[in-house]
Coordinates of C-alpha atoms and ligand atoms in Angstrom, one line a residue:
X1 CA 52.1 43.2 -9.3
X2 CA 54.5 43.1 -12.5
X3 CA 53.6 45.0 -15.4
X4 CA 50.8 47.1 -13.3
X5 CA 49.9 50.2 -14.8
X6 CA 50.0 53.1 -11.8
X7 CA 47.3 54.9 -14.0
X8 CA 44.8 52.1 -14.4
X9 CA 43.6 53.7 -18.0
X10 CA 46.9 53.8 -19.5
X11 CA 49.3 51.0 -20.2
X12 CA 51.8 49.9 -22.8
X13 CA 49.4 47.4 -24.2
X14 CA 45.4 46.9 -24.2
X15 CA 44.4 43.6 -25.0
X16 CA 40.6 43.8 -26.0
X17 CA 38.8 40.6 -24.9
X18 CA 39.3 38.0 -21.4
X19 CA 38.5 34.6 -23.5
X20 CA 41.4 32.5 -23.5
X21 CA 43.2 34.3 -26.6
X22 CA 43.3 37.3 -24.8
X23 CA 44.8 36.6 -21.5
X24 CA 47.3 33.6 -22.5
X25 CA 48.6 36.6 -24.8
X26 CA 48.5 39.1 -22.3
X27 CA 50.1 37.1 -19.6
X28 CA 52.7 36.7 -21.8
X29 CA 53.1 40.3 -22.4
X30 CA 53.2 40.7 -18.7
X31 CA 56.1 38.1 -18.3
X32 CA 58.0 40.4 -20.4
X33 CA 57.8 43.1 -18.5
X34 CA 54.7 45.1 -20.1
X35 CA 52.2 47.0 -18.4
X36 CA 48.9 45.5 -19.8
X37 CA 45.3 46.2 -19.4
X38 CA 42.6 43.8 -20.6
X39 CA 39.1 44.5 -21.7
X40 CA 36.2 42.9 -21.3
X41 CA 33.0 43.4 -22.0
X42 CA 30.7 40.5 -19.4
X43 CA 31.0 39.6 -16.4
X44 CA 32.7 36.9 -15.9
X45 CA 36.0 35.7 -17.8
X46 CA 36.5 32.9 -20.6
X47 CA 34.5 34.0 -23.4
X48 CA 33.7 30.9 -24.8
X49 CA 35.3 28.9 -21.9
X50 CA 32.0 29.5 -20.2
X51 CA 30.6 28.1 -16.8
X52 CA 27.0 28.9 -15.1
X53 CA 25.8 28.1 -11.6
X54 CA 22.4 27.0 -11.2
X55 CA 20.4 26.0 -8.8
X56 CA 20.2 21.9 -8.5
X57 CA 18.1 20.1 -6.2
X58 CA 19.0 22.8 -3.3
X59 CA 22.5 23.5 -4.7
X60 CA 24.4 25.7 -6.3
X61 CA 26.2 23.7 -9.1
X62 CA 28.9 24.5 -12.4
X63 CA 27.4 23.5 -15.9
X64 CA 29.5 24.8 -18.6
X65 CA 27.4 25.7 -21.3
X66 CA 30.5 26.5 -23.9
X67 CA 33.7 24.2 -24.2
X68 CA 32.9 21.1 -23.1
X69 CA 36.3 19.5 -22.5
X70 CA 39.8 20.2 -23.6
X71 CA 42.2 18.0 -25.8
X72 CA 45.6 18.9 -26.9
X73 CA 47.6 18.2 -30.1
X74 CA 50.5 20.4 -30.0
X75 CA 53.6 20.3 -27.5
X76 CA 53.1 23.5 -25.8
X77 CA 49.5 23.3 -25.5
X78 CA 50.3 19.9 -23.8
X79 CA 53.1 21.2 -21.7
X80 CA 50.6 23.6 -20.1
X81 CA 47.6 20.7 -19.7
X82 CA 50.3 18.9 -17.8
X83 CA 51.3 21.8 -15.7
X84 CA 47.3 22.3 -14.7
X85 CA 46.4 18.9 -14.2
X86 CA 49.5 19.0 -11.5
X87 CA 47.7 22.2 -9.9
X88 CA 45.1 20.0 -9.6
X89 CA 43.1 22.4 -12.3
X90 CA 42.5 20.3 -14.8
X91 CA 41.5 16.9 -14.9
X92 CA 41.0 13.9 -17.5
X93 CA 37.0 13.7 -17.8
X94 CA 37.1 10.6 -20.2
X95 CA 38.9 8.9 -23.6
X96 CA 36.1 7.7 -25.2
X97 CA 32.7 9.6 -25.9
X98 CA 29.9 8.2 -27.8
X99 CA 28.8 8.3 -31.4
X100 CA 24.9 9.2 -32.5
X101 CA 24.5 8.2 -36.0
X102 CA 21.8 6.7 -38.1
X103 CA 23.2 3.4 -37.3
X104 CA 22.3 3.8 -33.6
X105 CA 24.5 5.2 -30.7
X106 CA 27.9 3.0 -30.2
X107 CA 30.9 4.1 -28.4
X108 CA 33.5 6.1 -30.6
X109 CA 36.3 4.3 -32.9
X110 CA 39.6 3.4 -30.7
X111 CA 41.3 5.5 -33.2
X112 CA 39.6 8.2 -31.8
X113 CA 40.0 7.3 -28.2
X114 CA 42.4 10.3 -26.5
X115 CA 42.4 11.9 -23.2
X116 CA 39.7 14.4 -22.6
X117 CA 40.5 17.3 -20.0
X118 CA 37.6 19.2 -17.9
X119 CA 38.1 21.5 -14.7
X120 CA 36.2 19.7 -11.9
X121 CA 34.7 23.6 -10.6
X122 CA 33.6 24.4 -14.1
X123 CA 35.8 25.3 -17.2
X124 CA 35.6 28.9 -16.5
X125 CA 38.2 28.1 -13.7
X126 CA 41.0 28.1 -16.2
X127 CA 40.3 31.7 -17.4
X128 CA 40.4 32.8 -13.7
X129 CA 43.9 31.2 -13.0
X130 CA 44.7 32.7 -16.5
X131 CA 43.6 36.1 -15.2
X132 CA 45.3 35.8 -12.1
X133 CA 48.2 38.2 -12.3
X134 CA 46.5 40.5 -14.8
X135 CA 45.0 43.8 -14.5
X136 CA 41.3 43.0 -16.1
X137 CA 38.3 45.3 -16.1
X138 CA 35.5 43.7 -16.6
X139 CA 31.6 45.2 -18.1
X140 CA 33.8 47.0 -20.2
X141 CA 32.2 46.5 -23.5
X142 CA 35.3 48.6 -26.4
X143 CA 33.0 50.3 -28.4
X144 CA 35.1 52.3 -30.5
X145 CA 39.0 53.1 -31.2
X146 CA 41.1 55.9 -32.1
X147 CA 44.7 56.0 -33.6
X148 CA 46.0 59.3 -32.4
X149 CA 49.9 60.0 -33.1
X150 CA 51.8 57.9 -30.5
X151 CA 48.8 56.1 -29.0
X152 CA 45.6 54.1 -29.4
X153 CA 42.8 55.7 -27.9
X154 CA 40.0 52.8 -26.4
X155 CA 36.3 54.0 -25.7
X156 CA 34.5 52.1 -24.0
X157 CA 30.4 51.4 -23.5
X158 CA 30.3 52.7 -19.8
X159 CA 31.9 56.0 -20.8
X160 CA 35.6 55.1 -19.6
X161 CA 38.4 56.0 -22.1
X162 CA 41.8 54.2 -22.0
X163 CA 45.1 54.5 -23.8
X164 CA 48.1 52.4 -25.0
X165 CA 50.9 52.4 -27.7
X166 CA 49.6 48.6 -28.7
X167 CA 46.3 47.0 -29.0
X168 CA 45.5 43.3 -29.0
X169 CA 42.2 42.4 -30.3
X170 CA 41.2 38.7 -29.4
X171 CA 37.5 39.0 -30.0
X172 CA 35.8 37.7 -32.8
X173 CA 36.0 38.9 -36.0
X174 CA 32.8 40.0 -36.8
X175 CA 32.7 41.8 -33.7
X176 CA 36.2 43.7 -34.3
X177 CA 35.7 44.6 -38.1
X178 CA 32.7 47.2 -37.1
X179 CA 35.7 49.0 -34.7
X180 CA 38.4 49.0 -37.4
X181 CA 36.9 50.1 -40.1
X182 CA 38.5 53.7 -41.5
X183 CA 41.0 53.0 -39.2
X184 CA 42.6 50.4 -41.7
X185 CA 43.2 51.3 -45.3
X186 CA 40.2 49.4 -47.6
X187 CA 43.8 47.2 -49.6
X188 CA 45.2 46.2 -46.3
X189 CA 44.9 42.6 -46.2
X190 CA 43.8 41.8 -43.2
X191 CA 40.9 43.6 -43.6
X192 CA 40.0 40.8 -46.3
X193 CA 41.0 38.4 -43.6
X194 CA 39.0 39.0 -41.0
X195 CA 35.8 40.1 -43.3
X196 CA 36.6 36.4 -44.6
X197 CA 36.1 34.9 -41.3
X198 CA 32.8 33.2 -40.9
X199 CA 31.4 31.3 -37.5
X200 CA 28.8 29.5 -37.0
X201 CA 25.6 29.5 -34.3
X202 CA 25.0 27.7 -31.3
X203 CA 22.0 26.8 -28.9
X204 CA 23.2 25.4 -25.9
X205 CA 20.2 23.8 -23.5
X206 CA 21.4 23.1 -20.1
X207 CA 19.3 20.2 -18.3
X208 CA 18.3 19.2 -14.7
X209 CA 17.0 15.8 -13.7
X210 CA 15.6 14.0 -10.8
X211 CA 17.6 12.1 -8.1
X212 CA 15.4 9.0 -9.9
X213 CA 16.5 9.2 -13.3
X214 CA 19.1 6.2 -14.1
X215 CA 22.8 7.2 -14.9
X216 CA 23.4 7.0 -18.0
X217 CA 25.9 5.1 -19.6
X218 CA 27.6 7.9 -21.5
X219 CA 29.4 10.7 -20.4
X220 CA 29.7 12.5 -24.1
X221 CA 27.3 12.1 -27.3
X222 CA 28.9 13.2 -30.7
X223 CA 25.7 13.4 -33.0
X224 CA 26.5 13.0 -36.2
X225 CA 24.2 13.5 -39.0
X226 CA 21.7 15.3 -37.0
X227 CA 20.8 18.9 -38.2
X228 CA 19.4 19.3 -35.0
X229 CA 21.9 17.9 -32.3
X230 CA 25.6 18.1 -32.3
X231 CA 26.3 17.5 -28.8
X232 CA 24.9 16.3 -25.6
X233 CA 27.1 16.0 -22.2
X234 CA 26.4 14.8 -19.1
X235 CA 27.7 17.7 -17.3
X236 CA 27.1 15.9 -13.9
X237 CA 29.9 13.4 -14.7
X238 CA 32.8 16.3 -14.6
X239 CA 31.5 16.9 -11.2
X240 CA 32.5 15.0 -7.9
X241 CA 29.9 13.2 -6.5
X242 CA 26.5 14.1 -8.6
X243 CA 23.8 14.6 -7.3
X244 CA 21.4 13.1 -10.2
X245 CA 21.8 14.3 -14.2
X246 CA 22.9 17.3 -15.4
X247 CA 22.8 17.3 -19.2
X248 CA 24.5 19.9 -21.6
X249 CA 22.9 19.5 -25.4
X250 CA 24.3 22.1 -27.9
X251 CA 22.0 22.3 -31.3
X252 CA 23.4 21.9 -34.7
X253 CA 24.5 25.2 -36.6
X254 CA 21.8 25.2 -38.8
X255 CA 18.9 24.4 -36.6
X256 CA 20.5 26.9 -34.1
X257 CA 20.5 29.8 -36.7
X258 CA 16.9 29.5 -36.6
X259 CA 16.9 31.6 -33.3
X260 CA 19.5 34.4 -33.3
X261 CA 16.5 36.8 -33.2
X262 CA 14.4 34.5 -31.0
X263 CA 13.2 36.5 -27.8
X264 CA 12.6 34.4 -24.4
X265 CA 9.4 32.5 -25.1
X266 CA 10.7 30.8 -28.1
X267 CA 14.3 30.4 -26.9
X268 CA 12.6 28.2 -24.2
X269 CA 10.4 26.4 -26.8
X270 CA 13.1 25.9 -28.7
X271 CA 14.9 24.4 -25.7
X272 CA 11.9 22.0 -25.0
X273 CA 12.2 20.9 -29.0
X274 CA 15.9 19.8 -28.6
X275 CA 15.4 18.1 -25.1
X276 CA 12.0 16.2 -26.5
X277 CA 14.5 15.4 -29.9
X278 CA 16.8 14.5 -27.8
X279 CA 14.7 12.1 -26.1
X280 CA 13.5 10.0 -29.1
X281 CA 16.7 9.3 -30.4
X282 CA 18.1 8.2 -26.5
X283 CA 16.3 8.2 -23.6
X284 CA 12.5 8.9 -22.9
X285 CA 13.9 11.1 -19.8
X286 CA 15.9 13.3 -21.2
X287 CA 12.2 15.2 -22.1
X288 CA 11.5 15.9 -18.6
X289 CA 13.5 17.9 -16.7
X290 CA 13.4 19.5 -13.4
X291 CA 14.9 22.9 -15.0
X292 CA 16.3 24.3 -18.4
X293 CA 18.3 26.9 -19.0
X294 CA 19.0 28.5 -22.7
X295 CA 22.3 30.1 -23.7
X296 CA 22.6 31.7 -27.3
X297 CA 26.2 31.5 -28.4
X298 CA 25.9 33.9 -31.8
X299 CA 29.5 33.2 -32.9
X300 CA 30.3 29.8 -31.4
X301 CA 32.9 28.0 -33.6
X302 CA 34.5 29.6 -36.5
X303 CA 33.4 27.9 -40.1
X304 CA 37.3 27.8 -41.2
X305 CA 40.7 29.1 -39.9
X306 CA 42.5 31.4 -41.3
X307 CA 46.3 29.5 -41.3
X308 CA 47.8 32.4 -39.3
X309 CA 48.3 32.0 -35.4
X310 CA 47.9 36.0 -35.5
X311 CA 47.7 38.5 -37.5
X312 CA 49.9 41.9 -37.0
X313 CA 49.6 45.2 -38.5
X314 CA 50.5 49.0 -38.5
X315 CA 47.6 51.7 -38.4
X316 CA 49.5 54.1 -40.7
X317 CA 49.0 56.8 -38.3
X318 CA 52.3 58.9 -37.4
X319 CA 54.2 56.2 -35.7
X320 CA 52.7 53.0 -37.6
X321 CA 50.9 52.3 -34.4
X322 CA 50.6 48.0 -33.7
X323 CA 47.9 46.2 -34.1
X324 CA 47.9 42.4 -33.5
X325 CA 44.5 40.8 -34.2
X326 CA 44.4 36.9 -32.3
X327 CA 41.3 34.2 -31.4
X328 CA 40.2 30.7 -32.4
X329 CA 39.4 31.9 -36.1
X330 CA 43.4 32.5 -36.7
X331 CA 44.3 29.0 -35.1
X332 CA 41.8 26.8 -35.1
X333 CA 37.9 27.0 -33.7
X334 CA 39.4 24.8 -29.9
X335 CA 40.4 26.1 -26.9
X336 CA 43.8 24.9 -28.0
X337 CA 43.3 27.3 -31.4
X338 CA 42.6 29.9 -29.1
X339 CA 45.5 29.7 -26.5
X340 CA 48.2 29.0 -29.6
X341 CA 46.5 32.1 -30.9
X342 CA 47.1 34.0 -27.8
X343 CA 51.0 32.9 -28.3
X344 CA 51.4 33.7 -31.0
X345 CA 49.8 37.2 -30.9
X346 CA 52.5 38.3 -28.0
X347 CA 55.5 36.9 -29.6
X348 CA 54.5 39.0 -33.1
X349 CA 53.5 42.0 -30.8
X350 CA 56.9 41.9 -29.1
X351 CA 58.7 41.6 -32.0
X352 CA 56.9 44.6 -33.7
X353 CA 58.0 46.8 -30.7
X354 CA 61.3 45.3 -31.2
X355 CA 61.7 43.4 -27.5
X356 CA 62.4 40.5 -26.5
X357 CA 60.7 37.9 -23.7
X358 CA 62.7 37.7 -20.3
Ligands
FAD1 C1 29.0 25.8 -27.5 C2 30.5 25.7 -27.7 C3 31.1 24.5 -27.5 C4 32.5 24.3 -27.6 N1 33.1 23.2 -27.3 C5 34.4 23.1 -27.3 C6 35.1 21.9 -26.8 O1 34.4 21.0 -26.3 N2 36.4 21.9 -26.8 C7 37.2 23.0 -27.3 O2 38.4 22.9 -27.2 N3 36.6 24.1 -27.7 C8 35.2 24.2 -27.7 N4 34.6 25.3 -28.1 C9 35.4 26.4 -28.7 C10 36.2 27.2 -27.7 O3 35.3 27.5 -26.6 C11 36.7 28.4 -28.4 O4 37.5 28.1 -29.5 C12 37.6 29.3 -27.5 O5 37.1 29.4 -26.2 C13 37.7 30.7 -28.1 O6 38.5 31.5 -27.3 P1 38.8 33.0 -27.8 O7 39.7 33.7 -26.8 O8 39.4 33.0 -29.2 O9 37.4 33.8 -28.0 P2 36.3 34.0 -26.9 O10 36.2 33.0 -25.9 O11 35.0 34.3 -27.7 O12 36.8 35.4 -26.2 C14 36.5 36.7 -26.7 C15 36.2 37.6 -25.5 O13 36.0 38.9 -26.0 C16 34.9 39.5 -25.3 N5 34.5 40.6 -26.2 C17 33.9 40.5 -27.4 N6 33.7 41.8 -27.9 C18 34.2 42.7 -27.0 C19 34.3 44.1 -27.0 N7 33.8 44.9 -27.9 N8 34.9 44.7 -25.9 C20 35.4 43.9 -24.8 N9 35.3 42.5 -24.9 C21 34.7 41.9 -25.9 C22 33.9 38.4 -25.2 O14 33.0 38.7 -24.2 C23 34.8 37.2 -24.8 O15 35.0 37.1 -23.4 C24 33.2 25.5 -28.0 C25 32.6 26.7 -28.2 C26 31.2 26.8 -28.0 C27 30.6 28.2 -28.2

């Protein structure tokens, strides 16, 4: 394997973090030659890219419970959809969701008709081709850093200790600033960068129905105007041949704040509320599942971007060691954010350590 590091604790760079920031950036790092090690602390891979298997009238069946569906803007991000949906990876789920609003549900404006990506297995597919050719330990939770002369030192939860001369952090950044503080002078800006960064909450309620209830019409709800429901997806449609409903509803920011301290009971309550919501505003079923399953995303989408693909820096220790910080919140809260992110946080590392890509 390119890049491997023949002690697996040591490597040239440490990316902290397996969500799609992370490893776009360090397969990029790896295609120019580095030996990289990524962290991560669940698991499974994709961060945010996140797909469950549950249990469905006797089978085992994908719901992703975090991005729903892909779209790309940019050329490169576009160049790569292409390359996947030619693997056979990706596929185009739909071009025209639906549209909740006071006025009733309709389907969305033409002008907002574009192609809409999914992986048929479950969007946690693309993290695993992503992660393919990378060295990646996984329930390996970075619980605190050192910069000693020549190297970052990397502790993790489970006791392991690691070591590189660069660190990529593509986690979010309310869950890196706790691990760089004193390690970053108080005036450096990006510590006012990421302390500016802001996401918001998510309660995703996952949905099984009966081989009775009536297909729906729509494959994609955008609620709008609802404090209480942002999204509902029927999750079945990304899959070949359905079995009956699977439904994916993810509660408003607001609503879902309500239960970042919740513990089980009232997570599944809460679930209930949204389905029974839910319900009024659509379809009487959608209040009667088979099964529900509830997944608390704390930070789910980040409330503004910073402008910056990436941010680099030097921990003024001896040798101005390299820091470059990447993730949705530099390039925009989409998976597309995320990979340009990812990009752009191995191009500035390589050019602080003064390579070039081959
Ligand atoms: C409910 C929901 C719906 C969404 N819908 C869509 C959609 O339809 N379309 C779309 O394009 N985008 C959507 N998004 C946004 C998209 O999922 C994200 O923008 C993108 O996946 C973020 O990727 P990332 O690599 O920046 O961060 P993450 O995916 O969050 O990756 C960060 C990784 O770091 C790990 N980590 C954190 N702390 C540590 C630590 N201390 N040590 C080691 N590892 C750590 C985490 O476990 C995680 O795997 C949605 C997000 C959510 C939550």
């Amino acid at each position: 394997m390119l890049g491997e590091a023949t002690n697996p604790k040591s490597a040239d760079v440490i990316v902290i973090g397996a969500g799609v920031a992370g490893l776009v950036c360090a397969r990029r790092l790896l295609r120019a030659g580095l030996r990289v090690l990524v962290l991560e602390k669940s698991a499974g891979l994709g961060g945010r890219l996140a797909t469950r298997r549950v249990e469905h009238l006797g089978q085992t069946v994908p719901v992703d419970h975090g991005a729903q569906y892909l779209t790309a803007d940019s050329d490169g991000f576009h160049r790569w959809v292409k390359e996947l949906l030619g693997l056979g990876l990706l596929t185009e789920w739909t071009r025209s969701l639906h549209v909740l609003d006071r006025k009733g549900l309709r389907p969305e404006h033409p002008n907002e008709e574009k192609p809409r990506y999914i992986c048929p297995q479950g969007m946690t597919m693309l993290a695993k081709h992503l992660a393919a050719p990378l060295s990646v330990h996984t329930q390996t939770r970075v619980v605190g850093l050192k910069s000693l002369a020549t190297t970052w030192q990397v502790q993790a939860e489970n006791g392991q200790c690691y070591e590189a001369a660069a660190l990529v952090a593509a986690i979010p950044a309310p869950q890196l600033l706790p691990l760089l503080r004193e390690k970053i002078p108080p005036a450096d800006s990006l510590l006012s960068l990421l302390g500016s960064a802001e996401y918001q909450p998510c309660l995703a309620v996952l949905a099984g129905y009966s081989k009775d209830t009536p297909p729906p019409p729509w494959k994609g709800i955008k609620c709008l105007e609802d404090p209480m429901l942002a999204w509902l997806g029927l999750d079945s449609s990304k899959r070949p041949q359905p079995l009956s409903p699977v439904v994916v509803l993810h509660g408003g920011a607001e609503w879902s704040s309500l239960y970042l301290e919740a513990g089980p009971p009232e997570l599944e309550k809460a679930g209930r509320e949204l389905l029974a919501h839910a319900a009024k505003h659509l379809d009487p079923w959608l209040a009667s599942p088979q099964w529900m399953q509830v997944h608390r995303w704390r930070y789910a989408l980040p409330l503004e971007t910073m402008g910056l693909a990436s941010l680099g820096t030097r921990i003024p220790a001896a040798e101005g060691l390299p820091l470059v910080c990447a993730g949705d919140s530099c390039a925009g809260g989409r998976v597309e954010g995320a990979w340009l992110s990812g990009q752009d946080a191995a191009k500035t590392l390589l050019e602080m350590l003064g390579g070039s890509e081959r």
